[in-house]
Amino acid sequence: KTGSDNVLHGVYDYVGMARPQEPPTIIHLAQFPSGYRHIDTAESIDGSESVLQTTWVDSSVIASAVGSGRRPIRPKKIKAEHSLHKIMAVCRNWGKALAYLRIYLRIAICCGHSDNPHLLTNVEYAERRLEFIRALWPRALERANIAPNDLEMVLTKDTKLPMSHQEVLALTSPWITQFLYDNRRMITYSMDDPRIFGLGNFFGLALKHSIEALLRMFTRPQAYLLPISVNGFNTFLNHQAATEMVFHIVFRTTATNRVRLVMADLEPMIFRSAACPPADTLALVGSCCYQALLTRLINMWGTNDIMPQYPPVTQIHTELCETVVMLLQQDEDPGIDQFRAGMRRFCVLTETDVFRISRPTRARRNAA
């Protein structure tokens, strides 16, 4: 089995005896927590499509997975002569068009024009990812002002034959996983800061209880309570962490192959002029934060302790979408005006509204 630490762990199922006079030795199948999954020695797993879920499951779920059917064999991928990064660097038109594709993938996810983004990262959704990418490709070409015939020729690695546009686009499939990872990484680096969650001030049992309290903001029933003033997700949306993440996703300038783009500038009617960000954007912010906190909790939980069960991040994302819509419909709630004002504030964020806490550099860590 392999986990998020990329280390292989042997799992044994053995019944026997070392010596005739000794009782039988029984080694049962190890039950690893979620985040570990079986590697079939008969086939290798493509790292770009292997995504670890940070959902805690109990032993019955793990047991049901043991002995399940073999994963379907996927056709061998066609590899480009160069990496996607090299293609974008060498082929100017491809580089510009793919930069727009990358930002439009993020826009479509934030607007709810895709499957649940946390499902799209699964191996089973590989074909759905490709369909999603192909559907956005014409829009990316249009905004980049590039005709398909103007795209440079890309050769395959093995046969040196020209690759089709669809084959090149297939190389961008990991971008969706990278987008979600980047969101989780941002909040992971920030959660210890006293201006965000301040988890760096807690240790041991106090830290566990603090994380559990934060997780309740995203889970039901707290995340679906009324009136608005007691709603758990509303509490999160009023938190600086939500502001940091909305800015990071929507208003931050991203550079792809030296092409600098901002989501809010490409779709101002959706992200700047609207009264509220799309519900899927707020759900993505909440679900990525939930997953980062849950990962932190799982990593610190003792092996001898029974950890509470938490919903999968896919379920949290769906439920938070419903929560945002529900809250916006509470016209008679005393807190509706304040809630709508907070939603509008998410559409006019600037750099002065955020701290943009980044990963500490080696020099800063040594100084600390």
mmCIF file of C-alpha atoms in Angstrom:
data_model
loop_
_atom_site.group_PDB
_atom_site.id
_atom_site.type_symbol
_atom_site.label_atom_id
_atom_site.label_comp_id
_atom_site.label_asym_id
_atom_site.label_seq_id
_atom_site.Cartn_x
_atom_site.Cartn_y
_atom_site.Cartn_z
ATOM 1 C CA LYS A 1 0.000 0.000 0.000
ATOM 2 C CA THR A 2 1.153 3.516 -0.650
ATOM 3 C CA GLY A 3 0.143 6.706 1.158
ATOM 4 C CA SER A 4 0.531 10.451 0.958
ATOM 5 C CA ASP A 5 4.175 10.073 2.056
ATOM 6 C CA ASN A 6 4.871 8.117 -1.177
ATOM 7 C CA VAL A 7 6.365 5.278 0.887
ATOM 8 C CA LEU A 8 5.471 1.681 0.092
ATOM 9 C CA HIS A 9 4.082 -0.337 2.998
ATOM 10 C CA GLY A 10 3.904 -4.136 2.952
ATOM 11 C CA VAL A 11 0.531 -5.657 3.780
ATOM 12 C CA TYR A 12 0.412 -9.356 4.653
ATOM 13 C CA ASP A 13 -2.232 -12.018 5.007
ATOM 14 C CA TYR A 14 -0.514 -15.156 6.329
ATOM 15 C CA VAL A 15 -1.399 -18.221 8.372
ATOM 16 C CA GLY A 16 1.328 -20.718 9.260
ATOM 17 C CA MET A 17 3.883 -21.780 11.844
ATOM 18 C CA ALA A 18 7.605 -21.242 12.189
ATOM 19 C CA ARG A 19 8.271 -24.551 14.018
ATOM 20 C CA PRO A 20 6.122 -27.689 14.382
ATOM 21 C CA GLN A 21 5.976 -27.454 18.187
ATOM 22 C CA GLU A 22 4.774 -23.839 18.173
ATOM 23 C CA PRO A 23 1.173 -22.662 17.736
ATOM 24 C CA PRO A 24 0.157 -21.271 14.332
ATOM 25 C CA THR A 25 1.225 -17.741 13.547
ATOM 26 C CA ILE A 26 -1.539 -15.600 12.114
ATOM 27 C CA ILE A 27 -0.875 -12.233 10.502
ATOM 28 C CA HIS A 28 -4.050 -10.425 9.567
ATOM 29 C CA LEU A 29 -4.549 -7.967 6.750
ATOM 30 C CA ALA A 30 -3.487 -4.518 7.948
ATOM 31 C CA GLN A 31 -6.187 -1.891 7.969
ATOM 32 C CA PHE A 32 -4.653 1.387 6.964
ATOM 33 C CA PRO A 33 -6.483 4.691 7.385
ATOM 34 C CA SER A 34 -7.808 6.459 4.324
ATOM 35 C CA GLY A 35 -5.132 7.982 2.148
ATOM 36 C CA TYR A 36 -3.612 4.564 1.447
ATOM 37 C CA ARG A 37 -4.671 2.393 -1.399
ATOM 38 C CA HIS A 38 -3.698 -0.895 -3.037
ATOM 39 C CA ILE A 39 -1.094 -0.998 -5.785
ATOM 40 C CA ASP A 40 -1.511 -3.812 -8.249
ATOM 41 C CA THR A 41 1.924 -5.164 -9.108
ATOM 42 C CA ALA A 42 0.692 -6.124 -12.538
ATOM 43 C CA GLU A 43 0.261 -2.555 -13.606
ATOM 44 C CA SER A 44 1.803 0.741 -12.696
ATOM 45 C CA ILE A 45 -0.216 3.740 -11.625
ATOM 46 C CA ASP A 46 0.157 7.026 -13.436
ATOM 47 C CA GLY A 47 1.094 9.616 -10.817
ATOM 48 C CA SER A 48 -0.815 12.332 -12.643
ATOM 49 C CA GLU A 49 -4.059 10.442 -12.171
ATOM 50 C CA SER A 50 -3.502 9.018 -8.688
ATOM 51 C CA VAL A 51 -5.188 11.297 -6.167
ATOM 52 C CA LEU A 52 -5.348 10.534 -2.452
ATOM 53 C CA GLN A 53 -8.649 11.128 -0.703
ATOM 54 C CA THR A 54 -8.391 12.475 2.843
ATOM 55 C CA THR A 55 -11.653 10.970 4.042
ATOM 56 C CA TRP A 56 -11.573 8.756 7.115
ATOM 57 C CA VAL A 57 -13.293 5.422 6.634
ATOM 58 C CA ASP A 58 -13.984 2.686 9.136
ATOM 59 C CA SER A 59 -12.834 -0.914 8.998
ATOM 60 C CA SER A 60 -15.996 -2.181 7.329
ATOM 61 C CA VAL A 61 -15.392 0.048 4.324
ATOM 62 C CA ILE A 62 -11.768 -1.009 4.126
ATOM 63 C CA ALA A 63 -12.728 -4.655 4.382
ATOM 64 C CA SER A 64 -15.230 -4.295 1.575
ATOM 65 C CA ALA A 65 -12.531 -2.845 -0.633
ATOM 66 C CA VAL A 66 -10.280 -5.859 -0.113
ATOM 67 C CA GLY A 67 -10.840 -8.425 -2.781
ATOM 68 C CA SER A 68 -12.742 -6.049 -5.031
ATOM 69 C CA GLY A 69 -12.458 -6.420 -8.772
ATOM 70 C CA ARG A 70 -9.336 -5.412 -10.638
ATOM 71 C CA ARG A 71 -9.177 -1.910 -11.970
ATOM 72 C CA PRO A 72 -9.914 -1.628 -15.686
ATOM 73 C CA ILE A 73 -6.864 -1.571 -17.916
ATOM 74 C CA ARG A 74 -6.351 1.843 -19.435
ATOM 75 C CA PRO A 75 -4.888 2.222 -22.923
ATOM 76 C CA LYS A 76 -1.264 3.251 -23.100
ATOM 77 C CA LYS A 77 -0.852 6.991 -23.279
ATOM 78 C CA ILE A 78 0.817 8.726 -26.181
ATOM 79 C CA LYS A 79 3.724 10.785 -24.908
ATOM 80 C CA ALA A 80 4.976 13.987 -26.456
ATOM 81 C CA GLU A 81 8.593 14.398 -27.486
ATOM 82 C CA HIS A 82 8.844 17.121 -24.857
ATOM 83 C CA SER A 83 7.011 17.796 -21.611
ATOM 84 C CA LEU A 84 3.957 20.032 -21.617
ATOM 85 C CA HIS A 85 6.080 22.775 -20.064
ATOM 86 C CA LYS A 86 8.635 22.454 -22.879
ATOM 87 C CA ILE A 87 5.901 22.464 -25.527
ATOM 88 C CA MET A 88 4.508 25.704 -24.129
ATOM 89 C CA ALA A 89 7.974 27.240 -23.973
ATOM 90 C CA VAL A 90 8.987 26.269 -27.498
ATOM 91 C CA CYS A 91 5.634 26.617 -29.307
ATOM 92 C CA ARG A 92 4.467 30.177 -28.839
ATOM 93 C CA ASN A 93 0.881 29.700 -30.030
ATOM 94 C CA TRP A 94 0.413 26.520 -28.037
ATOM 95 C CA GLY A 95 1.809 28.290 -24.987
ATOM 96 C CA LYS A 96 -0.635 31.182 -25.184
ATOM 97 C CA ALA A 97 -3.666 29.028 -25.975
ATOM 98 C CA LEU A 98 -2.893 26.570 -23.179
ATOM 99 C CA ALA A 99 -2.440 29.435 -20.707
ATOM 100 C CA TYR A 100 -5.991 30.548 -21.466
ATOM 101 C CA LEU A 101 -7.207 26.955 -21.245
ATOM 102 C CA ARG A 102 -5.711 26.629 -17.787
ATOM 103 C CA ILE A 103 -7.491 29.709 -16.459
ATOM 104 C CA TYR A 104 -10.797 28.741 -18.113
ATOM 105 C CA LEU A 105 -10.643 25.322 -16.473
ATOM 106 C CA ARG A 106 -10.553 27.133 -13.143
ATOM 107 C CA ILE A 107 -13.339 29.522 -14.123
ATOM 108 C CA ALA A 108 -15.594 26.664 -15.208
ATOM 109 C CA ILE A 109 -15.009 24.820 -11.926
ATOM 110 C CA CYS A 110 -15.735 27.959 -9.905
ATOM 111 C CA CYS A 111 -18.956 28.539 -11.860
ATOM 112 C CA GLY A 112 -20.211 24.980 -11.420
ATOM 113 C CA HIS A 113 -19.870 24.087 -15.097
ATOM 114 C CA SER A 114 -18.153 20.792 -14.321
ATOM 115 C CA ASP A 115 -18.660 17.693 -12.255
ATOM 116 C CA ASN A 116 -17.837 17.941 -8.586
ATOM 117 C CA PRO A 117 -14.175 19.061 -8.791
ATOM 118 C CA HIS A 118 -13.104 16.665 -6.042
ATOM 119 C CA LEU A 119 -14.526 13.796 -8.086
ATOM 120 C CA LEU A 120 -12.813 14.951 -11.272
ATOM 121 C CA THR A 121 -9.437 14.208 -9.719
ATOM 122 C CA ASN A 122 -10.228 10.503 -9.347
ATOM 123 C CA VAL A 123 -8.810 7.939 -11.739
ATOM 124 C CA GLU A 124 -12.312 6.785 -12.658
ATOM 125 C CA TYR A 125 -13.103 10.279 -13.961
ATOM 126 C CA ALA A 126 -10.165 10.424 -16.391
ATOM 127 C CA GLU A 127 -12.415 10.433 -19.448
ATOM 128 C CA ARG A 128 -14.730 13.020 -17.899
ATOM 129 C CA ARG A 129 -11.705 15.255 -17.331
ATOM 130 C CA LEU A 130 -10.753 14.984 -20.974
ATOM 131 C CA GLU A 131 -14.301 15.779 -22.094
ATOM 132 C CA PHE A 132 -14.291 18.795 -19.798
ATOM 133 C CA ILE A 133 -10.995 20.028 -21.245
ATOM 134 C CA ARG A 134 -12.077 19.502 -24.848
ATOM 135 C CA ALA A 135 -15.297 21.415 -24.278
ATOM 136 C CA LEU A 136 -13.364 24.476 -23.074
ATOM 137 C CA TRP A 137 -10.682 24.366 -25.757
ATOM 138 C CA PRO A 138 -12.591 26.402 -28.418
ATOM 139 C CA ARG A 139 -13.238 29.144 -25.840
ATOM 140 C CA ALA A 140 -9.558 29.239 -24.923
ATOM 141 C CA LEU A 141 -8.523 29.531 -28.586
ATOM 142 C CA GLU A 142 -11.022 32.323 -29.102
ATOM 143 C CA ARG A 143 -9.802 34.387 -26.158
ATOM 144 C CA ALA A 144 -6.183 33.764 -27.136
ATOM 145 C CA ASN A 145 -7.057 34.905 -30.690
ATOM 146 C CA ILE A 146 -5.415 31.852 -32.211
ATOM 147 C CA ALA A 147 -6.838 29.693 -34.998
ATOM 148 C CA PRO A 148 -6.429 25.917 -34.711
ATOM 149 C CA ASN A 149 -4.405 25.876 -37.952
ATOM 150 C CA ASP A 150 -1.886 28.273 -36.421
ATOM 151 C CA LEU A 151 -0.876 25.822 -33.676
ATOM 152 C CA GLU A 152 2.605 24.410 -34.102
ATOM 153 C CA MET A 153 3.292 20.738 -34.839
ATOM 154 C CA VAL A 154 4.124 18.564 -31.811
ATOM 155 C CA LEU A 155 5.797 15.187 -32.287
ATOM 156 C CA THR A 156 5.358 12.009 -30.292
ATOM 157 C CA LYS A 157 8.260 10.820 -28.157
ATOM 158 C CA ASP A 158 8.533 7.309 -29.584
ATOM 159 C CA THR A 159 7.553 7.502 -33.247
ATOM 160 C CA LYS A 160 8.317 11.192 -33.911
ATOM 161 C CA LEU A 161 4.967 11.467 -35.684
ATOM 162 C CA PRO A 162 2.744 14.565 -35.348
ATOM 163 C CA MET A 163 0.386 14.530 -32.386
ATOM 164 C CA SER A 164 -3.239 15.506 -32.771
ATOM 165 C CA HIS A 165 -4.587 18.479 -30.845
ATOM 166 C CA GLN A 166 -6.611 16.114 -28.664
ATOM 167 C CA GLU A 167 -3.476 14.207 -27.707
ATOM 168 C CA VAL A 168 -1.721 17.406 -26.656
ATOM 169 C CA LEU A 169 -4.759 18.487 -24.659
ATOM 170 C CA ALA A 170 -4.687 15.171 -22.795
ATOM 171 C CA LEU A 171 -1.376 16.285 -21.291
ATOM 172 C CA THR A 172 -3.205 19.050 -19.415
ATOM 173 C CA SER A 173 -5.339 16.622 -17.398
ATOM 174 C CA PRO A 174 -3.255 17.042 -14.196
ATOM 175 C CA TRP A 175 -4.042 20.776 -14.142
ATOM 176 C CA ILE A 176 -7.349 20.164 -12.363
ATOM 177 C CA THR A 177 -5.639 18.216 -9.598
ATOM 178 C CA GLN A 178 -2.966 20.897 -9.354
ATOM 179 C CA PHE A 179 -5.626 23.592 -8.997
ATOM 180 C CA LEU A 180 -7.218 21.885 -5.996
ATOM 181 C CA TYR A 181 -3.835 21.105 -4.494
ATOM 182 C CA ASP A 182 -2.788 24.744 -4.804
ATOM 183 C CA ASN A 183 -5.907 25.838 -2.924
ATOM 184 C CA ARG A 184 -5.291 23.353 -0.105
ATOM 185 C CA ARG A 185 -1.624 24.273 0.067
ATOM 186 C CA MET A 186 -2.486 27.948 0.467
ATOM 187 C CA ILE A 187 -4.683 27.370 3.517
ATOM 188 C CA THR A 188 -2.265 24.757 4.908
ATOM 189 C CA TYR A 189 0.518 27.346 4.984
ATOM 190 C CA SER A 190 -1.812 29.895 6.573
ATOM 191 C CA MET A 191 -3.690 27.959 9.248
ATOM 192 C CA ASP A 192 -1.025 28.339 11.939
ATOM 193 C CA ASP A 193 -0.898 32.120 11.552
ATOM 194 C CA PRO A 194 -2.713 34.013 14.361
ATOM 195 C CA ARG A 195 -4.424 36.188 11.722
ATOM 196 C CA ILE A 196 -6.059 33.082 10.216
ATOM 197 C CA PHE A 197 -6.852 30.110 12.484
ATOM 198 C CA GLY A 198 -3.951 30.517 14.883
ATOM 199 C CA LEU A 199 -3.374 26.763 15.155
ATOM 200 C CA GLY A 200 0.294 27.402 15.821
ATOM 201 C CA ASN A 201 -0.681 28.482 19.338
ATOM 202 C CA PHE A 202 -2.074 25.039 20.233
ATOM 203 C CA PHE A 203 -0.509 21.652 20.832
ATOM 204 C CA GLY A 204 -1.641 18.118 21.579
ATOM 205 C CA LEU A 205 -5.224 17.679 22.718
ATOM 206 C CA ALA A 206 -5.946 21.408 22.522
ATOM 207 C CA LEU A 207 -4.894 21.403 18.848
ATOM 208 C CA LYS A 208 -7.152 18.421 18.115
ATOM 209 C CA HIS A 209 -10.132 20.127 19.715
ATOM 210 C CA SER A 210 -9.420 23.352 17.825
ATOM 211 C CA ILE A 211 -9.348 21.569 14.462
ATOM 212 C CA GLU A 212 -12.507 19.619 15.284
ATOM 213 C CA ALA A 213 -14.285 22.882 16.133
ATOM 214 C CA LEU A 214 -13.182 24.379 12.805
ATOM 215 C CA LEU A 215 -14.343 21.304 10.871
ATOM 216 C CA ARG A 216 -17.831 21.707 12.305
ATOM 217 C CA MET A 217 -18.202 24.950 10.326
ATOM 218 C CA PHE A 218 -18.370 22.872 7.135
ATOM 219 C CA THR A 219 -20.385 19.851 8.245
ATOM 220 C CA ARG A 220 -24.065 19.433 8.937
ATOM 221 C CA PRO A 221 -25.995 20.196 11.042
ATOM 222 C CA GLN A 222 -23.916 23.287 11.918
ATOM 223 C CA ALA A 223 -23.398 24.233 8.271
ATOM 224 C CA TYR A 224 -27.151 24.193 7.584
ATOM 225 C CA LEU A 225 -28.501 25.917 10.681
ATOM 226 C CA LEU A 226 -30.778 28.938 10.715
ATOM 227 C CA PRO A 227 -30.931 31.795 11.486
ATOM 228 C CA ILE A 228 -27.905 32.990 9.521
ATOM 229 C CA SER A 229 -26.174 34.266 12.653
ATOM 230 C CA VAL A 230 -25.684 30.709 13.978
ATOM 231 C CA ASN A 231 -24.877 29.051 10.651
ATOM 232 C CA GLY A 232 -21.464 27.404 10.709
ATOM 233 C CA PHE A 233 -20.561 28.119 7.089
ATOM 234 C CA ASN A 234 -21.574 31.753 7.508
ATOM 235 C CA THR A 235 -19.100 31.879 10.389
ATOM 236 C CA PHE A 236 -16.377 30.648 8.044
ATOM 237 C CA LEU A 237 -17.331 33.129 5.303
ATOM 238 C CA ASN A 238 -16.896 35.958 7.812
ATOM 239 C CA HIS A 239 -13.457 34.647 8.702
ATOM 240 C CA GLN A 240 -10.231 36.052 7.275
ATOM 241 C CA ALA A 241 -9.387 32.578 5.966
ATOM 242 C CA ALA A 242 -12.303 32.757 3.506
ATOM 243 C CA THR A 243 -11.199 36.190 2.303
ATOM 244 C CA GLU A 244 -7.656 34.920 1.746
ATOM 245 C CA MET A 245 -8.864 31.949 -0.278
ATOM 246 C CA VAL A 246 -11.334 33.898 -2.436
ATOM 247 C CA PHE A 247 -8.612 36.385 -3.309
ATOM 248 C CA HIS A 248 -6.136 33.573 -4.005
ATOM 249 C CA ILE A 249 -8.496 31.844 -6.413
ATOM 250 C CA VAL A 250 -10.353 34.712 -8.086
ATOM 251 C CA PHE A 251 -8.268 37.890 -7.887
ATOM 252 C CA ARG A 252 -4.671 36.700 -7.795
ATOM 253 C CA THR A 253 -2.622 37.083 -10.977
ATOM 254 C CA THR A 254 -1.510 33.687 -12.272
ATOM 255 C CA ALA A 255 1.319 33.307 -14.755
ATOM 256 C CA THR A 256 1.421 30.394 -17.181
ATOM 257 C CA ASN A 257 4.340 30.445 -19.599
ATOM 258 C CA ARG A 258 4.728 34.196 -18.907
ATOM 259 C CA VAL A 259 1.066 34.807 -19.788
ATOM 260 C CA ARG A 260 -0.404 36.676 -16.799
ATOM 261 C CA LEU A 261 -4.154 36.316 -16.294
ATOM 262 C CA VAL A 262 -6.725 37.050 -13.570
ATOM 263 C CA MET A 263 -9.973 35.106 -13.355
ATOM 264 C CA ALA A 264 -11.969 38.146 -12.262
ATOM 265 C CA ASP A 265 -10.723 40.163 -15.238
ATOM 266 C CA LEU A 266 -11.694 37.493 -17.768
ATOM 267 C CA GLU A 267 -15.237 37.177 -16.388
ATOM 268 C CA PRO A 268 -15.967 40.502 -14.614
ATOM 269 C CA MET A 269 -19.742 40.079 -14.784
ATOM 270 C CA ILE A 270 -19.442 36.900 -12.734
ATOM 271 C CA PHE A 271 -16.727 37.805 -10.260
ATOM 272 C CA ARG A 272 -16.601 41.618 -10.027
ATOM 273 C CA SER A 273 -20.008 43.065 -10.870
ATOM 274 C CA ALA A 274 -22.175 40.377 -9.282
ATOM 275 C CA ALA A 275 -23.886 40.723 -5.928
ATOM 276 C CA CYS A 276 -22.389 37.433 -4.803
ATOM 277 C CA PRO A 277 -19.689 35.061 -6.070
ATOM 278 C CA PRO A 278 -21.008 31.837 -7.620
ATOM 279 C CA ALA A 279 -22.144 29.323 -5.018
ATOM 280 C CA ASP A 280 -19.657 26.818 -6.445
ATOM 281 C CA THR A 281 -16.796 29.249 -5.825
ATOM 282 C CA LEU A 282 -17.703 29.585 -2.157
ATOM 283 C CA ALA A 283 -18.232 25.823 -1.894
ATOM 284 C CA LEU A 284 -14.800 25.231 -3.433
ATOM 285 C CA VAL A 285 -13.242 27.610 -0.916
ATOM 286 C CA GLY A 286 -14.973 25.820 1.946
ATOM 287 C CA SER A 287 -14.337 22.278 0.767
ATOM 288 C CA CYS A 288 -10.625 22.884 0.117
ATOM 289 C CA CYS A 289 -10.273 24.400 3.577
ATOM 290 C CA TYR A 290 -12.158 21.461 5.070
ATOM 291 C CA GLN A 291 -9.884 18.984 3.320
ATOM 292 C CA ALA A 292 -6.730 20.772 4.487
ATOM 293 C CA LEU A 293 -7.946 20.802 8.095
ATOM 294 C CA LEU A 294 -9.041 17.172 7.940
ATOM 295 C CA THR A 295 -5.658 16.147 6.580
ATOM 296 C CA ARG A 296 -3.984 17.964 9.458
ATOM 297 C CA LEU A 297 -6.216 16.151 11.940
ATOM 298 C CA ILE A 298 -5.618 12.718 10.400
ATOM 299 C CA ASN A 299 -1.855 13.210 10.380
ATOM 300 C CA MET A 300 -1.755 13.977 14.101
ATOM 301 C CA TRP A 301 -4.276 11.391 15.293
ATOM 302 C CA GLY A 302 -2.828 8.599 17.411
ATOM 303 C CA THR A 303 -2.977 5.023 16.152
ATOM 304 C CA ASN A 304 -4.569 3.837 19.400
ATOM 305 C CA ASP A 305 -7.333 6.442 19.357
ATOM 306 C CA ILE A 306 -10.661 6.093 17.612
ATOM 307 C CA MET A 307 -10.997 9.057 15.289
ATOM 308 C CA PRO A 308 -14.470 10.469 14.623
ATOM 309 C CA GLN A 309 -15.805 9.839 11.142
ATOM 310 C CA TYR A 310 -16.068 12.808 8.802
ATOM 311 C CA PRO A 311 -17.910 13.117 5.472
ATOM 312 C CA PRO A 312 -15.860 12.902 2.267
ATOM 313 C CA VAL A 313 -14.829 16.196 0.705
ATOM 314 C CA THR A 314 -17.020 15.486 -2.323
ATOM 315 C CA GLN A 315 -20.086 15.437 -0.081
ATOM 316 C CA ILE A 316 -18.979 18.595 1.725
ATOM 317 C CA HIS A 317 -18.615 20.459 -1.583
ATOM 318 C CA THR A 318 -22.124 19.508 -2.687
ATOM 319 C CA GLU A 319 -23.658 20.374 0.668
ATOM 320 C CA LEU A 320 -21.929 23.757 0.834
ATOM 321 C CA CYS A 321 -23.333 24.665 -2.591
ATOM 322 C CA GLU A 322 -26.792 23.961 -1.207
ATOM 323 C CA THR A 323 -26.017 25.946 1.935
ATOM 324 C CA VAL A 324 -25.027 29.090 0.013
ATOM 325 C CA VAL A 325 -28.217 28.983 -2.057
ATOM 326 C CA MET A 326 -30.286 28.405 1.082
ATOM 327 C CA LEU A 327 -28.719 31.337 2.932
ATOM 328 C CA LEU A 328 -29.259 33.738 0.032
ATOM 329 C CA GLN A 329 -32.970 32.900 0.039
ATOM 330 C CA GLN A 330 -33.551 33.897 3.696
ATOM 331 C CA ASP A 331 -35.220 37.232 2.894
ATOM 332 C CA GLU A 332 -36.917 37.420 6.304
ATOM 333 C CA ASP A 333 -33.811 36.590 8.316
ATOM 334 C CA PRO A 334 -32.554 39.481 10.484
ATOM 335 C CA GLY A 335 -29.002 38.807 9.291
ATOM 336 C CA ILE A 336 -29.699 38.708 5.552
ATOM 337 C CA ASP A 337 -28.517 42.264 4.854
ATOM 338 C CA GLN A 338 -25.227 41.686 6.615
ATOM 339 C CA PHE A 339 -24.797 38.345 4.839
ATOM 340 C CA ARG A 340 -25.420 39.879 1.411
ATOM 341 C CA ALA A 341 -23.028 42.716 2.194
ATOM 342 C CA GLY A 342 -20.367 40.152 3.018
ATOM 343 C CA MET A 343 -21.008 38.348 -0.245
ATOM 344 C CA ARG A 344 -20.693 41.576 -2.181
ATOM 345 C CA ARG A 345 -17.403 42.275 -0.429
ATOM 346 C CA PHE A 346 -16.009 39.087 -1.958
ATOM 347 C CA CYS A 347 -16.513 40.674 -5.397
ATOM 348 C CA VAL A 348 -14.394 43.769 -4.738
ATOM 349 C CA LEU A 349 -11.374 42.324 -2.950
ATOM 350 C CA THR A 350 -7.975 43.942 -3.396
ATOM 351 C CA GLU A 351 -4.511 43.183 -2.088
ATOM 352 C CA THR A 352 -5.137 45.476 0.866
ATOM 353 C CA ASP A 353 -7.792 43.049 2.140
ATOM 354 C CA VAL A 354 -5.477 40.054 2.473
ATOM 355 C CA PHE A 355 -2.190 39.085 4.077
ATOM 356 C CA ARG A 356 -1.165 36.584 1.357
ATOM 357 C CA ILE A 357 0.689 34.329 3.772
ATOM 358 C CA SER A 358 3.089 32.141 1.831
ATOM 359 C CA ARG A 359 5.203 29.115 2.590
ATOM 360 C CA PRO A 360 8.066 30.140 4.894
ATOM 361 C CA THR A 361 11.393 30.282 3.126
ATOM 362 C CA ARG A 362 14.474 28.534 4.494
ATOM 363 C CA ALA A 363 15.911 31.860 5.629
ATOM 364 C CA ARG A 364 12.723 32.739 7.534
ATOM 365 C CA ARG A 365 12.610 29.288 9.154
ATOM 366 C CA ASN A 366 16.235 29.545 10.264
ATOM 367 C CA ALA A 367 15.621 33.026 11.659
ATOM 368 C CA ALA A 368 12.673 31.712 13.674
#
